[in-house]
CSV table of C-alpha atoms and ligand atoms in Angstrom, one decimal:
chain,number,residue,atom,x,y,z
A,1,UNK,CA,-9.6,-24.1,-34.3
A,2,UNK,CA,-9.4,-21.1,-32.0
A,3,UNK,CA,-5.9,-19.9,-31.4
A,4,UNK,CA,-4.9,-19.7,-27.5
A,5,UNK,CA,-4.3,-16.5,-26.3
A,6,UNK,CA,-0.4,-15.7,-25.2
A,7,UNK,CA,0.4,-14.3,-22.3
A,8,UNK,CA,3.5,-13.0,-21.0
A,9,UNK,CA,5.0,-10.6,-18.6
A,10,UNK,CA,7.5,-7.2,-19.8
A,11,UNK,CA,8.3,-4.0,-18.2
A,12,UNK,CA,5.3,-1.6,-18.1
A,13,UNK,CA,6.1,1.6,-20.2
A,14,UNK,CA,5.1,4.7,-20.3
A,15,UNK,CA,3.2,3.8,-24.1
A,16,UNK,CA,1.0,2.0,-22.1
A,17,UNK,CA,-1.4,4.7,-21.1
A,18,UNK,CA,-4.4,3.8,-23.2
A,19,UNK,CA,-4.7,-0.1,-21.7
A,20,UNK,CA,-4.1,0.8,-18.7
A,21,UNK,CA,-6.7,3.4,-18.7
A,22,UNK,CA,-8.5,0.9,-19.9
A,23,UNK,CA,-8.4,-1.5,-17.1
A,24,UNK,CA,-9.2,1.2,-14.5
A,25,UNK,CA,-12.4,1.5,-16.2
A,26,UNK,CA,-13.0,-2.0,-16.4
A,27,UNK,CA,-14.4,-2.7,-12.5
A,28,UNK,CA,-15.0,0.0,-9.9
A,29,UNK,CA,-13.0,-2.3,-7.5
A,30,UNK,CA,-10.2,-0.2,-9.4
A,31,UNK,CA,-10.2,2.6,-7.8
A,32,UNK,CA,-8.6,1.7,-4.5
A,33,UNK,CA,-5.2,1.2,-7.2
A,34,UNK,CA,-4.7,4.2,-8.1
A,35,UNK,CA,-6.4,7.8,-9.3
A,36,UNK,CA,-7.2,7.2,-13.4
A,37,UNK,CA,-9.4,8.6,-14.7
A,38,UNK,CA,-8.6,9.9,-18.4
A,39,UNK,CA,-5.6,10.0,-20.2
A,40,UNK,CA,-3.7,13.1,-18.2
A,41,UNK,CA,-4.0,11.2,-14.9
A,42,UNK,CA,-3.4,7.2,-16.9
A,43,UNK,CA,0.2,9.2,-17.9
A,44,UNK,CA,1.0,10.4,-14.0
A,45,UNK,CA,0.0,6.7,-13.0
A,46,UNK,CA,2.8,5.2,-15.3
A,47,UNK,CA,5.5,8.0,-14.4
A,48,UNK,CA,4.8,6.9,-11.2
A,49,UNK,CA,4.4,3.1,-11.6
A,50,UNK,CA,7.3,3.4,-14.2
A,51,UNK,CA,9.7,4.9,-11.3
A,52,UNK,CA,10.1,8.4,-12.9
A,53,UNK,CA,9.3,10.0,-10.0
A,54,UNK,CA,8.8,6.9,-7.6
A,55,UNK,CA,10.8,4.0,-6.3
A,56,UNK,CA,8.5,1.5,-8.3
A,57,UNK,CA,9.2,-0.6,-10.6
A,58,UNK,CA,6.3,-2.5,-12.7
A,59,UNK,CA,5.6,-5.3,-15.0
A,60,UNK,CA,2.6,-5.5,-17.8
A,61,UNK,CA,0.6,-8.8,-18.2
A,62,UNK,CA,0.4,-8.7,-21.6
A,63,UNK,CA,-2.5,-10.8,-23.1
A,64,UNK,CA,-2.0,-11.2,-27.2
A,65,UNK,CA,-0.4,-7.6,-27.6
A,66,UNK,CA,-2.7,-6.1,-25.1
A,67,UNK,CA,-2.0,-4.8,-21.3
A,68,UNK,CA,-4.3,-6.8,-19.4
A,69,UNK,CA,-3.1,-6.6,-15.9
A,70,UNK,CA,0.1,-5.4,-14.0
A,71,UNK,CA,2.4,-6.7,-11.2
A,72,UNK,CA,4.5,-3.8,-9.5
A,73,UNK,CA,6.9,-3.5,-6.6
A,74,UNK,CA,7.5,-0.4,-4.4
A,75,UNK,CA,11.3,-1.5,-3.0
A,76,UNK,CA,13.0,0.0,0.3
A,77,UNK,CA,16.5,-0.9,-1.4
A,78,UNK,CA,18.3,0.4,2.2
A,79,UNK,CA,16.5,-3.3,3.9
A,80,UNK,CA,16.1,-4.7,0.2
A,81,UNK,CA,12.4,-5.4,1.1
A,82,UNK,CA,9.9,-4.8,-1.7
A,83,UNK,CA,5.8,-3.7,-1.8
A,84,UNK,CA,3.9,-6.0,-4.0
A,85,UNK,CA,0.6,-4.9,-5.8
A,86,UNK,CA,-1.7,-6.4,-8.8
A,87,UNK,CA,-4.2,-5.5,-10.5
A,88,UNK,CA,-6.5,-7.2,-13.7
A,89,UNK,CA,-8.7,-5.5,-16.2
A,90,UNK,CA,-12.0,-7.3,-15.2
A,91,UNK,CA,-12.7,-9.1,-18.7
A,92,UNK,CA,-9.2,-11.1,-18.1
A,93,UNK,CA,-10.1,-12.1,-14.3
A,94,UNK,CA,-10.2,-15.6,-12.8
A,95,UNK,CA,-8.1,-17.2,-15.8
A,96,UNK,CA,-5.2,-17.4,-13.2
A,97,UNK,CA,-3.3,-14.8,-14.8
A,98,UNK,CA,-2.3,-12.9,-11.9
A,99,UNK,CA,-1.5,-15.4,-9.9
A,100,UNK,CA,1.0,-16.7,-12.6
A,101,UNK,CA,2.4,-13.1,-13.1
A,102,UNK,CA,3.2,-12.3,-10.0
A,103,UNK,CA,4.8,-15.8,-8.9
A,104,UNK,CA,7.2,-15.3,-12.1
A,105,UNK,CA,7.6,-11.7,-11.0
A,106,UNK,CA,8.4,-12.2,-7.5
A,107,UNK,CA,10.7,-15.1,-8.4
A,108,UNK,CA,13.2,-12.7,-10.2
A,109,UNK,CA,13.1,-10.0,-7.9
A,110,UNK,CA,14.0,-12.4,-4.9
A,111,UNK,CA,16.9,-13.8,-7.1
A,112,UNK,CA,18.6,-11.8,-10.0
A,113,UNK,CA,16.4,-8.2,-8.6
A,114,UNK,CA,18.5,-8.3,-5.9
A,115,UNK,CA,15.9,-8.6,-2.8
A,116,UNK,CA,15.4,-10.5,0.1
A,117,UNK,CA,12.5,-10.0,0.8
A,118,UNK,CA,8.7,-9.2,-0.3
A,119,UNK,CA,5.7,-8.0,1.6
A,120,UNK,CA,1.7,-7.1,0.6
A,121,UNK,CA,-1.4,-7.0,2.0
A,122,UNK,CA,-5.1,-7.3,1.2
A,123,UNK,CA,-8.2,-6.0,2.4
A,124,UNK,CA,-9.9,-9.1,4.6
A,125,UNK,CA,-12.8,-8.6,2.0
A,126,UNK,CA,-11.1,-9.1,-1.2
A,127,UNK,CA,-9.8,-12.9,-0.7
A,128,UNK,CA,-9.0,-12.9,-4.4
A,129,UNK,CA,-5.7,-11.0,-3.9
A,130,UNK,CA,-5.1,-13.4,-0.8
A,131,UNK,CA,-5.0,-16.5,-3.8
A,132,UNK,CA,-2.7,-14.2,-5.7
A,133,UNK,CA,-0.7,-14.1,-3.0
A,134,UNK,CA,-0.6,-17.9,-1.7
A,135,UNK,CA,0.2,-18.9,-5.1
A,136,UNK,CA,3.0,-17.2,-5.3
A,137,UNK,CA,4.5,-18.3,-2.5
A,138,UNK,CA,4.0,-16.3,-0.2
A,139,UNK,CA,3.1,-16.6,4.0
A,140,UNK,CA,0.1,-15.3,5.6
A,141,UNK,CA,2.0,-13.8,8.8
A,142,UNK,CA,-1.2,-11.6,10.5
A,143,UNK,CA,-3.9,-9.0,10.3
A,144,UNK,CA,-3.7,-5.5,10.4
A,145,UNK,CA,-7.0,-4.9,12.2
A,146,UNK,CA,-9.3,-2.2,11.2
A,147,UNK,CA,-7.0,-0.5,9.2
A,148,UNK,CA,-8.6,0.9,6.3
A,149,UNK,CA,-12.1,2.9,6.4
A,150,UNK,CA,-14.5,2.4,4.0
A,151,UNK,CA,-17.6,3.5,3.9
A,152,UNK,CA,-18.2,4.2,6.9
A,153,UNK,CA,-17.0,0.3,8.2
A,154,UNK,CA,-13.4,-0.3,9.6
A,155,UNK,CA,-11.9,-2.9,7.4
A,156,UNK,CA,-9.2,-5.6,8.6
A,157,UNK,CA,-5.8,-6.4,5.8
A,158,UNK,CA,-4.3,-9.4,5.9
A,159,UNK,CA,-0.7,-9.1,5.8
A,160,UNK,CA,1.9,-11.7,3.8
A,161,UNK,CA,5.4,-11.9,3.2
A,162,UNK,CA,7.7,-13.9,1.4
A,163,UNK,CA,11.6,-14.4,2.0
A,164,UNK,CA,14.4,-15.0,-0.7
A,165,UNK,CA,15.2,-18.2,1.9
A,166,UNK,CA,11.8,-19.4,1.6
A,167,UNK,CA,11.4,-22.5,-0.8
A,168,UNK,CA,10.0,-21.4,-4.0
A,169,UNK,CA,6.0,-22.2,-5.1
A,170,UNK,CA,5.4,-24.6,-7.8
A,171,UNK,CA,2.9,-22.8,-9.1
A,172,UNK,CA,3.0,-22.1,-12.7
A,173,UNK,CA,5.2,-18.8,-14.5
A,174,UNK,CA,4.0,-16.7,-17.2
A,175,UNK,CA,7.4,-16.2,-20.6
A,176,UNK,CA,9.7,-13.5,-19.3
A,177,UNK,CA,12.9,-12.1,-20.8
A,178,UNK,CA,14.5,-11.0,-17.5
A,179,UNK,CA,18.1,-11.1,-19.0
A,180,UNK,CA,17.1,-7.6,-20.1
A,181,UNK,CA,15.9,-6.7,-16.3
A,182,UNK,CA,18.0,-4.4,-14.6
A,183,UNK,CA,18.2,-5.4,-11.0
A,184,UNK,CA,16.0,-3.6,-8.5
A,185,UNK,CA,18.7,-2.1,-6.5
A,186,UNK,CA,20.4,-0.5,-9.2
A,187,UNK,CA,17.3,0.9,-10.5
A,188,UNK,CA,16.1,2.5,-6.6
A,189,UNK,CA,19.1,2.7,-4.7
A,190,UNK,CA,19.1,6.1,-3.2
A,191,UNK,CA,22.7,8.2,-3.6
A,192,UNK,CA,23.9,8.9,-0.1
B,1,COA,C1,-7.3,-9.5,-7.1
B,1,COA,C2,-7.1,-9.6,-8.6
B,1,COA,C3,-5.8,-9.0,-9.0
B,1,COA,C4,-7.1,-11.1,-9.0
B,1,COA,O1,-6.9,-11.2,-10.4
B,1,COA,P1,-7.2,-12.5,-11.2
B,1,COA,O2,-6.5,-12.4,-12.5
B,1,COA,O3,-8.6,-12.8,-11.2
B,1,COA,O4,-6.4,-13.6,-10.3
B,1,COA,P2,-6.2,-15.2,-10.6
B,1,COA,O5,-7.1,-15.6,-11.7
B,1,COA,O6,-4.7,-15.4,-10.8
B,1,COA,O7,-6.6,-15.8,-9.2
B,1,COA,C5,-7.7,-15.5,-8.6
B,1,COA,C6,-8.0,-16.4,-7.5
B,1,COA,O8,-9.0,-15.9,-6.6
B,1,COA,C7,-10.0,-16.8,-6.5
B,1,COA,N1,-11.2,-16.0,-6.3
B,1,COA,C8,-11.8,-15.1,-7.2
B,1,COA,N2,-12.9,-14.6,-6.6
B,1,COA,C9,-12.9,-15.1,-5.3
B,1,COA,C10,-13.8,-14.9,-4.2
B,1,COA,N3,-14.8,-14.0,-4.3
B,1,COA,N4,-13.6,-15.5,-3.1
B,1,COA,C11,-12.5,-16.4,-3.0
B,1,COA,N5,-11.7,-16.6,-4.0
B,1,COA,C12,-11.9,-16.0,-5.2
B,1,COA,C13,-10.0,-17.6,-7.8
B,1,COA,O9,-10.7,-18.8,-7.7
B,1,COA,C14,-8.5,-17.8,-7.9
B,1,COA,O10,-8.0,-18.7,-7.0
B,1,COA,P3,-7.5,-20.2,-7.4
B,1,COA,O11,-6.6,-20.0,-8.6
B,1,COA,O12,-6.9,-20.7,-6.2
B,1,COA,O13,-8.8,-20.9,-7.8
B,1,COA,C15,-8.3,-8.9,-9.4
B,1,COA,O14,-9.5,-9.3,-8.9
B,1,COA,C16,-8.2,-7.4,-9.3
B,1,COA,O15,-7.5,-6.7,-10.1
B,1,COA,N6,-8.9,-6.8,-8.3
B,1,COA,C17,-8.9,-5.3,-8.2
B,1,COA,C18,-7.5,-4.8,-7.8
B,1,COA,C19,-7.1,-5.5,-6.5
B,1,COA,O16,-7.9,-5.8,-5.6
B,1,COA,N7,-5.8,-5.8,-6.4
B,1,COA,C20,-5.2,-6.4,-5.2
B,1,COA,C21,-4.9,-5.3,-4.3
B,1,COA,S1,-4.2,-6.0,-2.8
């Protein structure tokens, strides 16, 4: 019989440079998450998505040992409001992996990370992120007309948000360990 594959979500690393290189050069639709292309600029990526020199914290989808996708969130810890991105190596896709990530993801960071709310947008022509983001509970609250362009076309983003008082989605979770998590806060406040 053929074993399932486990999933799971843990903090990304920065020993993760060869997956996530690997990802980027999965799909071209990758390129709008960030500038990898080799192993130099896969390590600036992760000291960045890692919160070295950012204040980002991110989580690996890990798929039997593997880095298949990633949930991060860019927090403003003055209005404890987080930025929430995803992303999914292309061989992994449309398995409902993302949207299980980043429901368990942004489940902990509106309760034990210490925020109160969470925010991301999507371009109008990528309605796969938008199913992400409905899944894991978050409300569509507008567009943010013409804001990107892209060859040579002006491109609307849909914008969502979801509140730490908003009832929580019963979509499905991915196993976590966030005992280990240190809260969000603590990791990005800024010393006055
Ligand atoms: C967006 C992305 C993260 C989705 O990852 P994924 O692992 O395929 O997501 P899931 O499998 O959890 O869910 C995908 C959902 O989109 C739906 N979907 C996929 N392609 C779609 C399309 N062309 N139109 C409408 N819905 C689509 C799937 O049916 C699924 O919805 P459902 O569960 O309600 O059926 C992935 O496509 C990706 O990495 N894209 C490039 C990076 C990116 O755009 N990130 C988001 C930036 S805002």
């Amino acid at each position: 019989m053929e074993k399932k594959p486990t999933a799971h979500v843990r903090p990304l690393t920065l020993a993760d440079a060869g997956d996530v290189l690997a990802a980027f050069r999965s799909a071209s639709d990758m390129s709008r998450q960030g500038d990898v292309t080799d192993e130099i600029s896969a390590a600036s990526y992760l000291a960045w998505a890692c919160g070295k020199d950012s204040n980002t914290t991110s989580f690996a989808i890990e798929v039997d040992g593997r880095v298949a996708g990633c949930v991060g969130i860019s927090v403003d810890a003055v209005n404890l409001v987080g930025w929430v991105w995803y992303w999914m190596h292309a061989d992994y896709r449309s398995r409902g992996l993302t949207s299980r990530a980043t429901t368990t993801v942004a489940n902990w960071a509106l309760t034990d990370g210490g925020l109160e709310r969470l925010e991301l947008g999507h371009r109008a022509n990528n309605p796969a992120s938008g199913r992400v983001a409905l899944a894991a509970g978050f409300t569509w609250e507008g567009v943010e007309r013409g804001k990107f362009l892209i060859d040579g076309e002006r491109i609307d983003v849909r914008t969502y948000g979801r509140l730490k008082l908003d009832p929580p989605p019963t979509s499905e979770t991915l196993d976590v360990e966030t005992a280990s998590w240190p809260s969000l806060i603590g990791q990005h406040r800024e010393e006055p």
